[in-house]
Amino acid sequence: MRRIHVANGLSAFGLGFTVPYLYVYVAQVRGLGAMTAGLVLAVFAVAALIVLPFAGRAIVRRGPLPVLLAALVTAALGALSLGLADGAATVLLSAAALGAGQAVMQPALATMIVDCSSTETRSRAFAMQFFLQNLGLGVGGLIGGHLVDTSRVSSFTLLFAIEAAVFVLLVVLMSTVRMPRAPRVGDAPAGAGTGANGWRQLLGNRAMVQLCVLGFVLFFACYGQFESGLSAYGVEAAGISTSTLGTALAANTLMIVVAQFAVLRFVERRRRSRMIAAVGAIWAVAWAAAAYAGLGHGSQAMATAAFVSTYALFGLGEAMLSPTLAPLVADLAPAGMAGQYNSAFALVKQLALAVGPAVGGPLAASLPGPYVVVFLLFALAVSVLALRLGRGLTAMQDHPWAARSRVVARGGSAAEPVPAEA
């Protein structure tokens, strides 16, 4: 588990180390223009959407570790070639390799956490994963920003070479991992969980489908707005400076770092569906603060404070979600299907992150009032969808801490399975 957490932190470090500077690198440093730079960012999203459905099947059939190693090698080759590429075609192909590799890492690592944890430790393990991912992204972006120099191509070549070296280091580190025996699709009846049967089985799981719909709304209304719609709204409607926008993003990260383990015990002892509903309510307050910042008639100082508070409240909600969503996906998956379920949920997240900026950015810039109202309603929809999801979950899926307590009270051990409710 320690090695898995190191891999989570370093893979996020690699992402934060280079991705924020891709546009500048392609458009200005390589002189390929804004159109090619925009295509590179689009290729990242498209590559992830293409490979994630196949990644789930591969994880189920082969296990998460071989898939993770293949993803790390692919990402390393993509990063290295991106630093050396000087033409549009090679830049796009390199970005596709890097984007595909990084997309596959997350469901593979999430499945490894599932295989190496128990129901009792899973929430804490995923909370640690989220903490290290945010820390890695922040540290990577900070160090990368001090290394790059737009007047020197060699500084960007060094940047991508370091990222490739980090992925190679992870290949060596993770090759030493010995995974515990976990159910694989080969242990199930012939044809179960493979190919179309696997997707048919997943789509037949009503609770998982509801969770995917809920996840799409969550990621669309929050993560999909951070760097596009909400920032555009802040600059255009609230008169926020770029330096203040950086402060708001720092407040989001700081809230996650401070609150993550402070809220963990509170969250893991309560129903997951109700905690997700509470996150929707908190985010509704965040959007109300954003509305005040851009549409209220207070001073600029009050508007700035309200806007920074919006990002901080989003961070609090994220800290509450990290020990809730991923363990719930794992608990909904039948034996041997965790990889398929993790990849499907990652695919939903990627779709939301692709659609969110495309919708939010133009709407925020042209119609700031309707923008905040629409996304405040999306936040409230999160609460409604979460409560509806809770009615279809078993006791062990929705409230595992209480279910384990009842098992112990009956004289069993906390690790004993609780019969599923009808």
Short mmCIF file of N, CA and C in Angstrom, two decimals, residues 151-214:
data_model
loop_
_atom_site.label_atom_id
_atom_site.label_comp_id
_atom_site.label_asym_id
_atom_site.label_seq_id
_atom_site.Cartn_x
_atom_site.Cartn_y
_atom_site.Cartn_z
N SER A 151 11.95 31.31 -23.46
CA SER A 151 12.98 31.67 -24.44
C SER A 151 13.94 30.53 -24.73
N ARG A 152 13.83 29.43 -23.99
CA ARG A 152 14.74 28.30 -24.18
C ARG A 152 13.95 27.01 -24.35
N VAL A 153 14.03 26.40 -25.53
CA VAL A 153 13.39 25.11 -25.77
C VAL A 153 13.96 24.06 -24.84
N SER A 154 15.24 24.16 -24.55
CA SER A 154 15.91 23.14 -23.73
C SER A 154 15.30 23.03 -22.34
N SER A 155 14.74 24.14 -21.80
CA SER A 155 14.14 24.08 -20.47
C SER A 155 12.89 23.19 -20.49
N PHE A 156 12.13 23.22 -21.59
CA PHE A 156 10.95 22.37 -21.70
C PHE A 156 11.35 20.92 -21.99
N THR A 157 12.42 20.75 -22.77
CA THR A 157 12.92 19.40 -23.01
C THR A 157 13.34 18.75 -21.70
N LEU A 158 14.00 19.53 -20.86
CA LEU A 158 14.38 19.04 -19.53
C LEU A 158 13.15 18.69 -18.71
N LEU A 159 12.13 19.54 -18.79
CA LEU A 159 10.89 19.32 -18.03
C LEU A 159 10.27 17.97 -18.39
N PHE A 160 10.11 17.71 -19.68
CA PHE A 160 9.49 16.46 -20.11
C PHE A 160 10.40 15.26 -19.86
N ALA A 161 11.71 15.47 -19.93
CA ALA A 161 12.64 14.38 -19.63
C ALA A 161 12.55 13.98 -18.15
N ILE A 162 12.40 14.97 -17.27
CA ILE A 162 12.25 14.67 -15.84
C ILE A 162 10.94 13.90 -15.60
N GLU A 163 9.88 14.33 -16.28
CA GLU A 163 8.61 13.61 -16.14
C GLU A 163 8.75 12.17 -16.60
N ALA A 164 9.42 11.95 -17.73
CA ALA A 164 9.63 10.58 -18.22
C ALA A 164 10.45 9.77 -17.23
N ALA A 165 11.46 10.41 -16.62
CA ALA A 165 12.29 9.71 -15.63
C ALA A 165 11.47 9.32 -14.40
N VAL A 166 10.52 10.18 -14.00
CA VAL A 166 9.65 9.85 -12.86
C VAL A 166 8.82 8.60 -13.17
N PHE A 167 8.29 8.51 -14.39
CA PHE A 167 7.49 7.35 -14.76
C PHE A 167 8.35 6.09 -14.83
N VAL A 168 9.58 6.21 -15.33
CA VAL A 168 10.49 5.06 -15.37
C VAL A 168 10.83 4.61 -13.95
N LEU A 169 11.06 5.57 -13.06
CA LEU A 169 11.32 5.24 -11.65
C LEU A 169 10.14 4.48 -11.06
N LEU A 170 8.93 4.88 -11.40
CA LEU A 170 7.74 4.19 -10.90
C LEU A 170 7.63 2.78 -11.47
N VAL A 171 8.06 2.59 -12.72
CA VAL A 171 8.07 1.23 -13.29
C VAL A 171 8.95 0.33 -12.45
N VAL A 172 10.15 0.82 -12.10
CA VAL A 172 11.08 0.03 -11.28
C VAL A 172 10.48 -0.23 -9.90
N LEU A 173 9.92 0.81 -9.28
CA LEU A 173 9.35 0.68 -7.93
C LEU A 173 8.17 -0.30 -7.92
N MET A 174 7.23 -0.12 -8.84
CA MET A 174 6.03 -0.94 -8.83
C MET A 174 6.31 -2.38 -9.29
N SER A 175 7.41 -2.60 -9.98
CA SER A 175 7.77 -3.97 -10.37
C SER A 175 8.11 -4.83 -9.15
N THR A 176 8.41 -4.16 -8.03
CA THR A 176 8.74 -4.90 -6.80
C THR A 176 7.51 -5.26 -5.99
N VAL A 177 6.33 -4.76 -6.40
CA VAL A 177 5.10 -5.01 -5.65
C VAL A 177 4.63 -6.44 -5.86
N ARG A 178 4.24 -7.08 -4.78
CA ARG A 178 3.63 -8.42 -4.86
C ARG A 178 2.19 -8.27 -4.39
N MET A 179 1.29 -8.29 -5.35
CA MET A 179 -0.12 -8.07 -5.02
C MET A 179 -0.72 -9.29 -4.33
N PRO A 180 -1.61 -9.08 -3.36
CA PRO A 180 -2.32 -10.21 -2.75
C PRO A 180 -3.24 -10.85 -3.78
N ARG A 181 -3.57 -12.10 -3.54
CA ARG A 181 -4.47 -12.81 -4.44
C ARG A 181 -5.84 -12.16 -4.40
N ALA A 182 -6.31 -11.71 -5.55
CA ALA A 182 -7.63 -11.08 -5.64
C ALA A 182 -8.42 -11.77 -6.73
N PRO A 183 -9.74 -11.81 -6.63
CA PRO A 183 -10.54 -12.46 -7.66
C PRO A 183 -10.33 -11.82 -9.02
N ARG A 184 -10.22 -12.63 -10.05
CA ARG A 184 -10.12 -12.15 -11.41
C ARG A 184 -11.22 -12.78 -12.23
N VAL A 185 -11.43 -12.26 -13.41
CA VAL A 185 -12.51 -12.78 -14.22
C VAL A 185 -12.29 -14.23 -14.57
N GLY A 186 -11.05 -14.67 -14.57
CA GLY A 186 -10.78 -16.07 -14.86
C GLY A 186 -11.31 -17.00 -13.79
N ASP A 187 -11.55 -16.47 -12.58
CA ASP A 187 -12.10 -17.30 -11.51
C ASP A 187 -13.61 -17.45 -11.62
N ALA A 188 -14.25 -16.66 -12.48
CA ALA A 188 -15.69 -16.67 -12.61
C ALA A 188 -16.10 -17.61 -13.71
N PRO A 189 -17.40 -17.90 -13.84
CA PRO A 189 -17.86 -18.74 -14.92
C PRO A 189 -17.47 -18.17 -16.28
N ALA A 190 -17.32 -19.05 -17.25
CA ALA A 190 -16.86 -18.65 -18.58
C ALA A 190 -17.76 -17.55 -19.15
N GLY A 191 -17.11 -16.51 -19.68
CA GLY A 191 -17.85 -15.41 -20.31
C GLY A 191 -18.30 -14.33 -19.37
N ALA A 192 -18.29 -14.58 -18.06
CA ALA A 192 -18.77 -13.56 -17.11
C ALA A 192 -17.77 -12.43 -17.00
N GLY A 193 -18.25 -11.22 -17.11
CA GLY A 193 -17.41 -10.06 -16.88
C GLY A 193 -16.46 -9.71 -17.99
N THR A 194 -16.48 -10.37 -19.14
CA THR A 194 -15.55 -10.08 -20.22
C THR A 194 -16.27 -9.40 -21.36
N GLY A 195 -15.53 -8.48 -22.03
CA GLY A 195 -16.06 -7.84 -23.23
C GLY A 195 -17.43 -7.24 -23.02
N ALA A 196 -18.33 -7.54 -23.99
CA ALA A 196 -19.68 -7.00 -23.93
C ALA A 196 -20.43 -7.50 -22.71
N ASN A 197 -20.13 -8.73 -22.26
CA ASN A 197 -20.80 -9.26 -21.08
C ASN A 197 -20.48 -8.42 -19.84
N GLY A 198 -19.20 -7.96 -19.75
CA GLY A 198 -18.82 -7.13 -18.62
C GLY A 198 -19.57 -5.82 -18.58
N TRP A 199 -19.69 -5.17 -19.76
CA TRP A 199 -20.42 -3.91 -19.81
C TRP A 199 -21.91 -4.13 -19.60
N ARG A 200 -22.43 -5.26 -20.11
CA ARG A 200 -23.85 -5.56 -19.90
C ARG A 200 -24.13 -5.78 -18.42
N GLN A 201 -23.21 -6.47 -17.75
CA GLN A 201 -23.36 -6.71 -16.32
C GLN A 201 -23.32 -5.40 -15.54
N LEU A 202 -22.40 -4.52 -15.93
CA LEU A 202 -22.28 -3.23 -15.24
C LEU A 202 -23.54 -2.39 -15.45
N LEU A 203 -24.01 -2.32 -16.69
CA LEU A 203 -25.19 -1.51 -16.98
C LEU A 203 -26.46 -2.10 -16.36
N GLY A 204 -26.41 -3.40 -16.05
CA GLY A 204 -27.54 -4.01 -15.37
C GLY A 204 -27.56 -3.77 -13.88
N ASN A 205 -26.48 -3.19 -13.36
CA ASN A 205 -26.39 -2.86 -11.93
C ASN A 205 -26.98 -1.46 -11.74
N ARG A 206 -28.22 -1.40 -11.30
CA ARG A 206 -28.93 -0.12 -11.23
C ARG A 206 -28.22 0.88 -10.33
N ALA A 207 -27.71 0.41 -9.21
CA ALA A 207 -27.03 1.32 -8.28
C ALA A 207 -25.78 1.92 -8.93
N MET A 208 -25.04 1.10 -9.70
CA MET A 208 -23.84 1.62 -10.35
C MET A 208 -24.20 2.63 -11.44
N VAL A 209 -25.25 2.38 -12.18
CA VAL A 209 -25.70 3.34 -13.20
C VAL A 209 -26.09 4.66 -12.52
N GLN A 210 -26.83 4.57 -11.41
CA GLN A 210 -27.21 5.79 -10.68
C GLN A 210 -25.97 6.53 -10.18
N LEU A 211 -24.98 5.77 -9.71
CA LEU A 211 -23.75 6.40 -9.22
C LEU A 211 -23.00 7.08 -10.37
N CYS A 212 -23.00 6.49 -11.54
CA CYS A 212 -22.34 7.10 -12.70
C CYS A 212 -23.03 8.40 -13.10
N VAL A 213 -24.36 8.41 -13.08
CA VAL A 213 -25.10 9.64 -13.37
C VAL A 213 -24.76 10.71 -12.33
N LEU A 214 -24.77 10.31 -11.07
CA LEU A 214 -24.42 11.23 -9.99
C LEU A 214 -22.99 11.73 -10.17
#
